Amino acid sequence: MRDDDVNPGVPAPPRRQFLKYSGALGATAALSPALAACSAGPESTNDTGGGGSGKDRTLTAVIGYGNDGSWDPTQTASAFAMAANNHIYEGLLDTDPITREPYPALATAIPADPSATTWRFPLRSGATFHDGKPVTADDVVFVFDRILDPDTQTLAKGFFAPWLDSVRKVDARTVELVLKFPFPDGLSRLTLAKIMPRHVFSRPGAWDDAIKGLAVGSGPYRQTAHHPKSNTTFKAFAAYNGPRKPAFRKMNWLTIVDAAPRVAKISGTGAGAQIADNIPYANIPRLEQGGLKVAGGAGMNNLFLMFNTRHEPFDDVRVRQALHYAIDTEKMVRVALKGHGRPASSFLNEGNPGYRRARTVYDHDPDKAKALLRAAGVTDLKVEILAVNVSWIVDCLPTIKSSWDAIGVRTTLAPQETTAVFTKMDQKQDYQVVAAASNPNQFGRDADLIMHYNYGPGNLWMRYTRWAGHPVAQRLFKDMDRATREPDPAKKKAMIQDYIDVVAEQAVLYPVVHNELMTAWDPRELSGIRAQPYPGINVLQAKWT
């Protein structure tokens, strides 16, 4: 994570691997032939994952996000790739997809003392990568060295560098993590450091191949084919000896971003899939009538507004606040979200363990919005909302426009493909306001992680807002670092809640509504499915009915 204005000279990460919807970037499927051949990468460019019957048939899933974003586990925030990587790779510890409680994965046990500043992890006996080679301590050190390397910019660095000092090899099957200070929350973050084979990814060009889709792990499923913008296929890894065994012989995950064909693929007598995520709210009754189970997960999924603080008048906090106060969020929840959401009352959603109602809450108050604009000396304001074209975001945009028009702000909507929006951000093009979707819960639930994902001097989002150099931002970042280091859980929670009050007041990048994400599946075919409150699916505890 970076901010070019704060850290000049730091190399930019390849394209936009930090963002959830980076799948629209159009990464090529052309992997290095040598790497693919020696590392159990894609077996065929024509494999669709079909075939089999009964318990041996292929599980077909529909994912409402692109599969052509970065697949590098140290870099990606692609919804599709992160969900797939949870089935392909393992961390020392992994976390339950719903509770986010850690459990031993490649490691044999959770440290007895989470507050210790040294954690020792013996590796699981017999663990092998998908190419048949054993998992060793060298592979673990290799991955953490990349994450902690000051000269390598990765998304994972922001989740580990503040508290993790180093990782060292004790012997061939044991590693030690040395912490900078006690940090029990770090245990659940270890799932974000997927262990990758050194003999594959230390080769020249291999990290670029990882971005494009090369995936070789030690998890219960191995990738067998990868077709960007189409599908990715998997096969049960016969040599897997870990805690969550593969229940499906083959899987075929389709990427269908458009809502109508995604819903059609899972519904009706000719349904070609057994499970789909990102179900539109309007389709829920019909799917349930057809015998499908539809369930939601409420979490950090949100529509946020992001302001360019170097484009007047959005450098004035009163203008940013006015535009938030003007939005009829109750109408947005009722009309666009069909009741499956709540107006934001904090940066965190109400179900987060660290939640406290913020000191500044943007309840619908058009009179206050007008007064703030007058106080800022702003008249005849014209705003273009640069928005991503995610279906539920597009449904929410008319409420924002009508709300802003009602206070005299002439508003133009400009929804575009997500890649187009963030290409403009990466190129530092001028803009006024961005409306987009985000869900930090795909990385975890702890508030420290969530806030550092969105705010911080080396943060990509802060680069987009051009705000990191502001005096208020500088004080905020110091308060965030102090909270990270606070050993007392109650004090830490209070410190985080206090600085979230500052984030709410400043409204530089701030949620408008938090909404549910809906998953649909056929209970006549599948059992053990749990809808998760972030994009993608997890079938590590599912099976055929």
PDB file of N, CA and C in Angstrom, residues 178-215:
ATOM      1  N   VAL A 178       8.707 -13.622  14.982  1.00  0.00           N
ATOM      2  CA  VAL A 178       9.138 -12.689  16.017  1.00  0.00           C
ATOM      3  C   VAL A 178       8.345 -11.406  15.863  1.00  0.00           C
ATOM      4  N   LEU A 179       7.598 -11.040  16.904  1.00  0.00           N
ATOM      5  CA  LEU A 179       6.727  -9.866  16.848  1.00  0.00           C
ATOM      6  C   LEU A 179       7.428  -8.642  17.424  1.00  0.00           C
ATOM      7  N   LYS A 180       7.024  -7.471  16.991  1.00  0.00           N
ATOM      8  CA  LYS A 180       7.572  -6.225  17.512  1.00  0.00           C
ATOM      9  C   LYS A 180       7.002  -5.893  18.885  1.00  0.00           C
ATOM     10  N   PHE A 181       5.805  -6.381  19.149  1.00  0.00           N
ATOM     11  CA  PHE A 181       5.120  -6.178  20.421  1.00  0.00           C
ATOM     12  C   PHE A 181       3.982  -7.192  20.478  1.00  0.00           C
ATOM     13  N   PRO A 182       3.418  -7.447  21.640  1.00  0.00           N
ATOM     14  CA  PRO A 182       2.318  -8.422  21.710  1.00  0.00           C
ATOM     15  C   PRO A 182       1.164  -8.011  20.798  1.00  0.00           C
ATOM     16  N   PHE A 183       0.684  -8.937  19.984  1.00  0.00           N
ATOM     17  CA  PHE A 183      -0.375  -8.614  19.037  1.00  0.00           C
ATOM     18  C   PHE A 183      -1.228  -9.861  18.784  1.00  0.00           C
ATOM     19  N   PRO A 184      -2.109 -10.212  19.719  1.00  0.00           N
ATOM     20  CA  PRO A 184      -2.933 -11.421  19.566  1.00  0.00           C
ATOM     21  C   PRO A 184      -3.780 -11.438  18.298  1.00  0.00           C
ATOM     22  N   ASP A 185      -4.199 -10.261  17.815  1.00  0.00           N
ATOM     23  CA  ASP A 185      -5.010 -10.208  16.592  1.00  0.00           C
ATOM     24  C   ASP A 185      -4.256 -10.744  15.383  1.00  0.00           C
ATOM     25  N   GLY A 186      -2.933 -10.805  15.499  1.00  0.00           N
ATOM     26  CA  GLY A 186      -2.148 -11.291  14.382  1.00  0.00           C
ATOM     27  C   GLY A 186      -2.407 -12.746  14.041  1.00  0.00           C
ATOM     28  N   LEU A 187      -2.884 -13.535  15.002  1.00  0.00           N
ATOM     29  CA  LEU A 187      -3.125 -14.950  14.727  1.00  0.00           C
ATOM     30  C   LEU A 187      -4.142 -15.133  13.604  1.00  0.00           C
ATOM     31  N   SER A 188      -5.228 -14.375  13.649  1.00  0.00           N
ATOM     32  CA  SER A 188      -6.242 -14.519  12.601  1.00  0.00           C
ATOM     33  C   SER A 188      -5.757 -13.958  11.270  1.00  0.00           C
ATOM     34  N   ARG A 189      -4.765 -13.073  11.292  1.00  0.00           N
ATOM     35  CA  ARG A 189      -4.246 -12.509  10.046  1.00  0.00           C
ATOM     36  C   ARG A 189      -3.319 -13.477   9.304  1.00  0.00           C
ATOM     37  N   LEU A 190      -2.866 -14.525   9.976  1.00  0.00           N
ATOM     38  CA  LEU A 190      -1.932 -15.440   9.328  1.00  0.00           C
ATOM     39  C   LEU A 190      -2.551 -16.124   8.117  1.00  0.00           C
ATOM     40  N   THR A 191      -3.874 -16.185   8.055  1.00  0.00           N
ATOM     41  CA  THR A 191      -4.522 -16.749   6.869  1.00  0.00           C
ATOM     42  C   THR A 191      -4.272 -15.903   5.630  1.00  0.00           C
ATOM     43  N   LEU A 192      -3.886 -14.641   5.818  1.00  0.00           N
ATOM     44  CA  LEU A 192      -3.630 -13.745   4.686  1.00  0.00           C
ATOM     45  C   LEU A 192      -2.231 -13.948   4.104  1.00  0.00           C
ATOM     46  N   ALA A 193      -1.409 -14.739   4.780  1.00  0.00           N
ATOM     47  CA  ALA A 193      -0.077 -15.081   4.263  1.00  0.00           C
ATOM     48  C   ALA A 193      -0.131 -16.516   3.762  1.00  0.00           C
ATOM     49  N   LYS A 194      -0.610 -16.687   2.551  1.00  0.00           N
ATOM     50  CA  LYS A 194      -0.721 -18.023   1.973  1.00  0.00           C
ATOM     51  C   LYS A 194       0.680 -18.552   1.637  1.00  0.00           C
ATOM     52  N   ILE A 195       0.955 -19.774   2.050  1.00  0.00           N
ATOM     53  CA  ILE A 195       2.292 -20.332   1.859  1.00  0.00           C
ATOM     54  C   ILE A 195       2.422 -20.881   0.441  1.00  0.00           C
ATOM     55  N   MET A 196       3.416 -20.379  -0.262  1.00  0.00           N
ATOM     56  CA  MET A 196       3.618 -20.670  -1.681  1.00  0.00           C
ATOM     57  C   MET A 196       4.966 -21.363  -1.861  1.00  0.00           C
ATOM     58  N   PRO A 197       5.081 -22.256  -2.832  1.00  0.00           N
ATOM     59  CA  PRO A 197       6.336 -22.993  -3.009  1.00  0.00           C
ATOM     60  C   PRO A 197       7.472 -22.108  -3.513  1.00  0.00           C
ATOM     61  N   ARG A 198       8.530 -22.082  -2.759  1.00  0.00           N
ATOM     62  CA  ARG A 198       9.696 -21.277  -3.136  1.00  0.00           C
ATOM     63  C   ARG A 198      10.268 -21.731  -4.471  1.00  0.00           C
ATOM     64  N   HIS A 199      10.263 -23.036  -4.716  1.00  0.00           N
ATOM     65  CA  HIS A 199      10.882 -23.549  -5.937  1.00  0.00           C
ATOM     66  C   HIS A 199      10.109 -23.139  -7.188  1.00  0.00           C
ATOM     67  N   VAL A 200       8.852 -22.725  -7.029  1.00  0.00           N
ATOM     68  CA  VAL A 200       8.054 -22.244  -8.164  1.00  0.00           C
ATOM     69  C   VAL A 200       8.133 -20.730  -8.280  1.00  0.00           C
ATOM     70  N   PHE A 201       7.882 -20.020  -7.177  1.00  0.00           N
ATOM     71  CA  PHE A 201       7.691 -18.576  -7.270  1.00  0.00           C
ATOM     72  C   PHE A 201       8.972 -17.761  -7.075  1.00  0.00           C
ATOM     73  N   SER A 202      10.100 -18.430  -6.862  1.00  0.00           N
ATOM     74  CA  SER A 202      11.374 -17.700  -6.851  1.00  0.00           C
ATOM     75  C   SER A 202      11.977 -17.618  -8.246  1.00  0.00           C
ATOM     76  N   ARG A 203      11.369 -18.272  -9.217  1.00  0.00           N
ATOM     77  CA  ARG A 203      11.898 -18.244 -10.587  1.00  0.00           C
ATOM     78  C   ARG A 203      11.641 -16.879 -11.238  1.00  0.00           C
ATOM     79  N   PRO A 204      12.495 -16.476 -12.141  1.00  0.00           N
ATOM     80  CA  PRO A 204      12.283 -15.191 -12.829  1.00  0.00           C
ATOM     81  C   PRO A 204      10.915 -15.137 -13.508  1.00  0.00           C
ATOM     82  N   GLY A 205      10.205 -14.060 -13.276  1.00  0.00           N
ATOM     83  CA  GLY A 205       8.901 -13.862 -13.906  1.00  0.00           C
ATOM     84  C   GLY A 205       7.754 -14.576 -13.237  1.00  0.00           C
ATOM     85  N   ALA A 206       8.026 -15.349 -12.178  1.00  0.00           N
ATOM     86  CA  ALA A 206       6.958 -16.158 -11.576  1.00  0.00           C
ATOM     87  C   ALA A 206       5.902 -15.303 -10.884  1.00  0.00           C
ATOM     88  N   TRP A 207       6.298 -14.170 -10.299  1.00  0.00           N
ATOM     89  CA  TRP A 207       5.283 -13.338  -9.642  1.00  0.00           C
ATOM     90  C   TRP A 207       4.344 -12.726 -10.673  1.00  0.00           C
ATOM     91  N   ASP A 208       4.854 -12.422 -11.852  1.00  0.00           N
ATOM     92  CA  ASP A 208       3.965 -11.963 -12.919  1.00  0.00           C
ATOM     93  C   ASP A 208       3.016 -13.083 -13.333  1.00  0.00           C
ATOM     94  N   ASP A 209       3.525 -14.309 -13.366  1.00  0.00           N
ATOM     95  CA  ASP A 209       2.658 -15.445 -13.690  1.00  0.00           C
ATOM     96  C   ASP A 209       1.598 -15.640 -12.613  1.00  0.00           C
ATOM     97  N   ALA A 210       1.957 -15.374 -11.350  1.00  0.00           N
ATOM     98  CA  ALA A 210       0.976 -15.477 -10.265  1.00  0.00           C
ATOM     99  C   ALA A 210      -0.139 -14.464 -10.459  1.00  0.00           C
ATOM    100  N   ILE A 211       0.219 -13.270 -10.886  1.00  0.00           N
ATOM    101  CA  ILE A 211      -0.790 -12.255 -11.158  1.00  0.00           C
ATOM    102  C   ILE A 211      -1.766 -12.762 -12.212  1.00  0.00           C
ATOM    103  N   LYS A 212      -1.230 -13.418 -13.246  1.00  0.00           N
ATOM    104  CA  LYS A 212      -2.048 -13.855 -14.370  1.00  0.00           C
ATOM    105  C   LYS A 212      -2.860 -15.107 -14.088  1.00  0.00           C
ATOM    106  N   GLY A 213      -2.564 -15.806 -12.993  1.00  0.00           N
ATOM    107  CA  GLY A 213      -3.391 -16.959 -12.674  1.00  0.00           C
ATOM    108  C   GLY A 213      -2.663 -18.208 -12.269  1.00  0.00           C
ATOM    109  N   LEU A 214      -1.333 -18.218 -12.282  1.00  0.00           N
ATOM    110  CA  LEU A 214      -0.602 -19.395 -11.826  1.00  0.00           C
ATOM    111  C   LEU A 214      -0.828 -19.576 -10.331  1.00  0.00           C
ATOM    112  N   ALA A 215      -1.355 -20.719  -9.932  1.00  0.00           N
ATOM    113  CA  ALA A 215      -1.679 -20.974  -8.527  1.00  0.00           C
ATOM    114  C   ALA A 215      -1.229 -22.381  -8.162  1.00  0.00           C
TER     115      ALA A 215
END
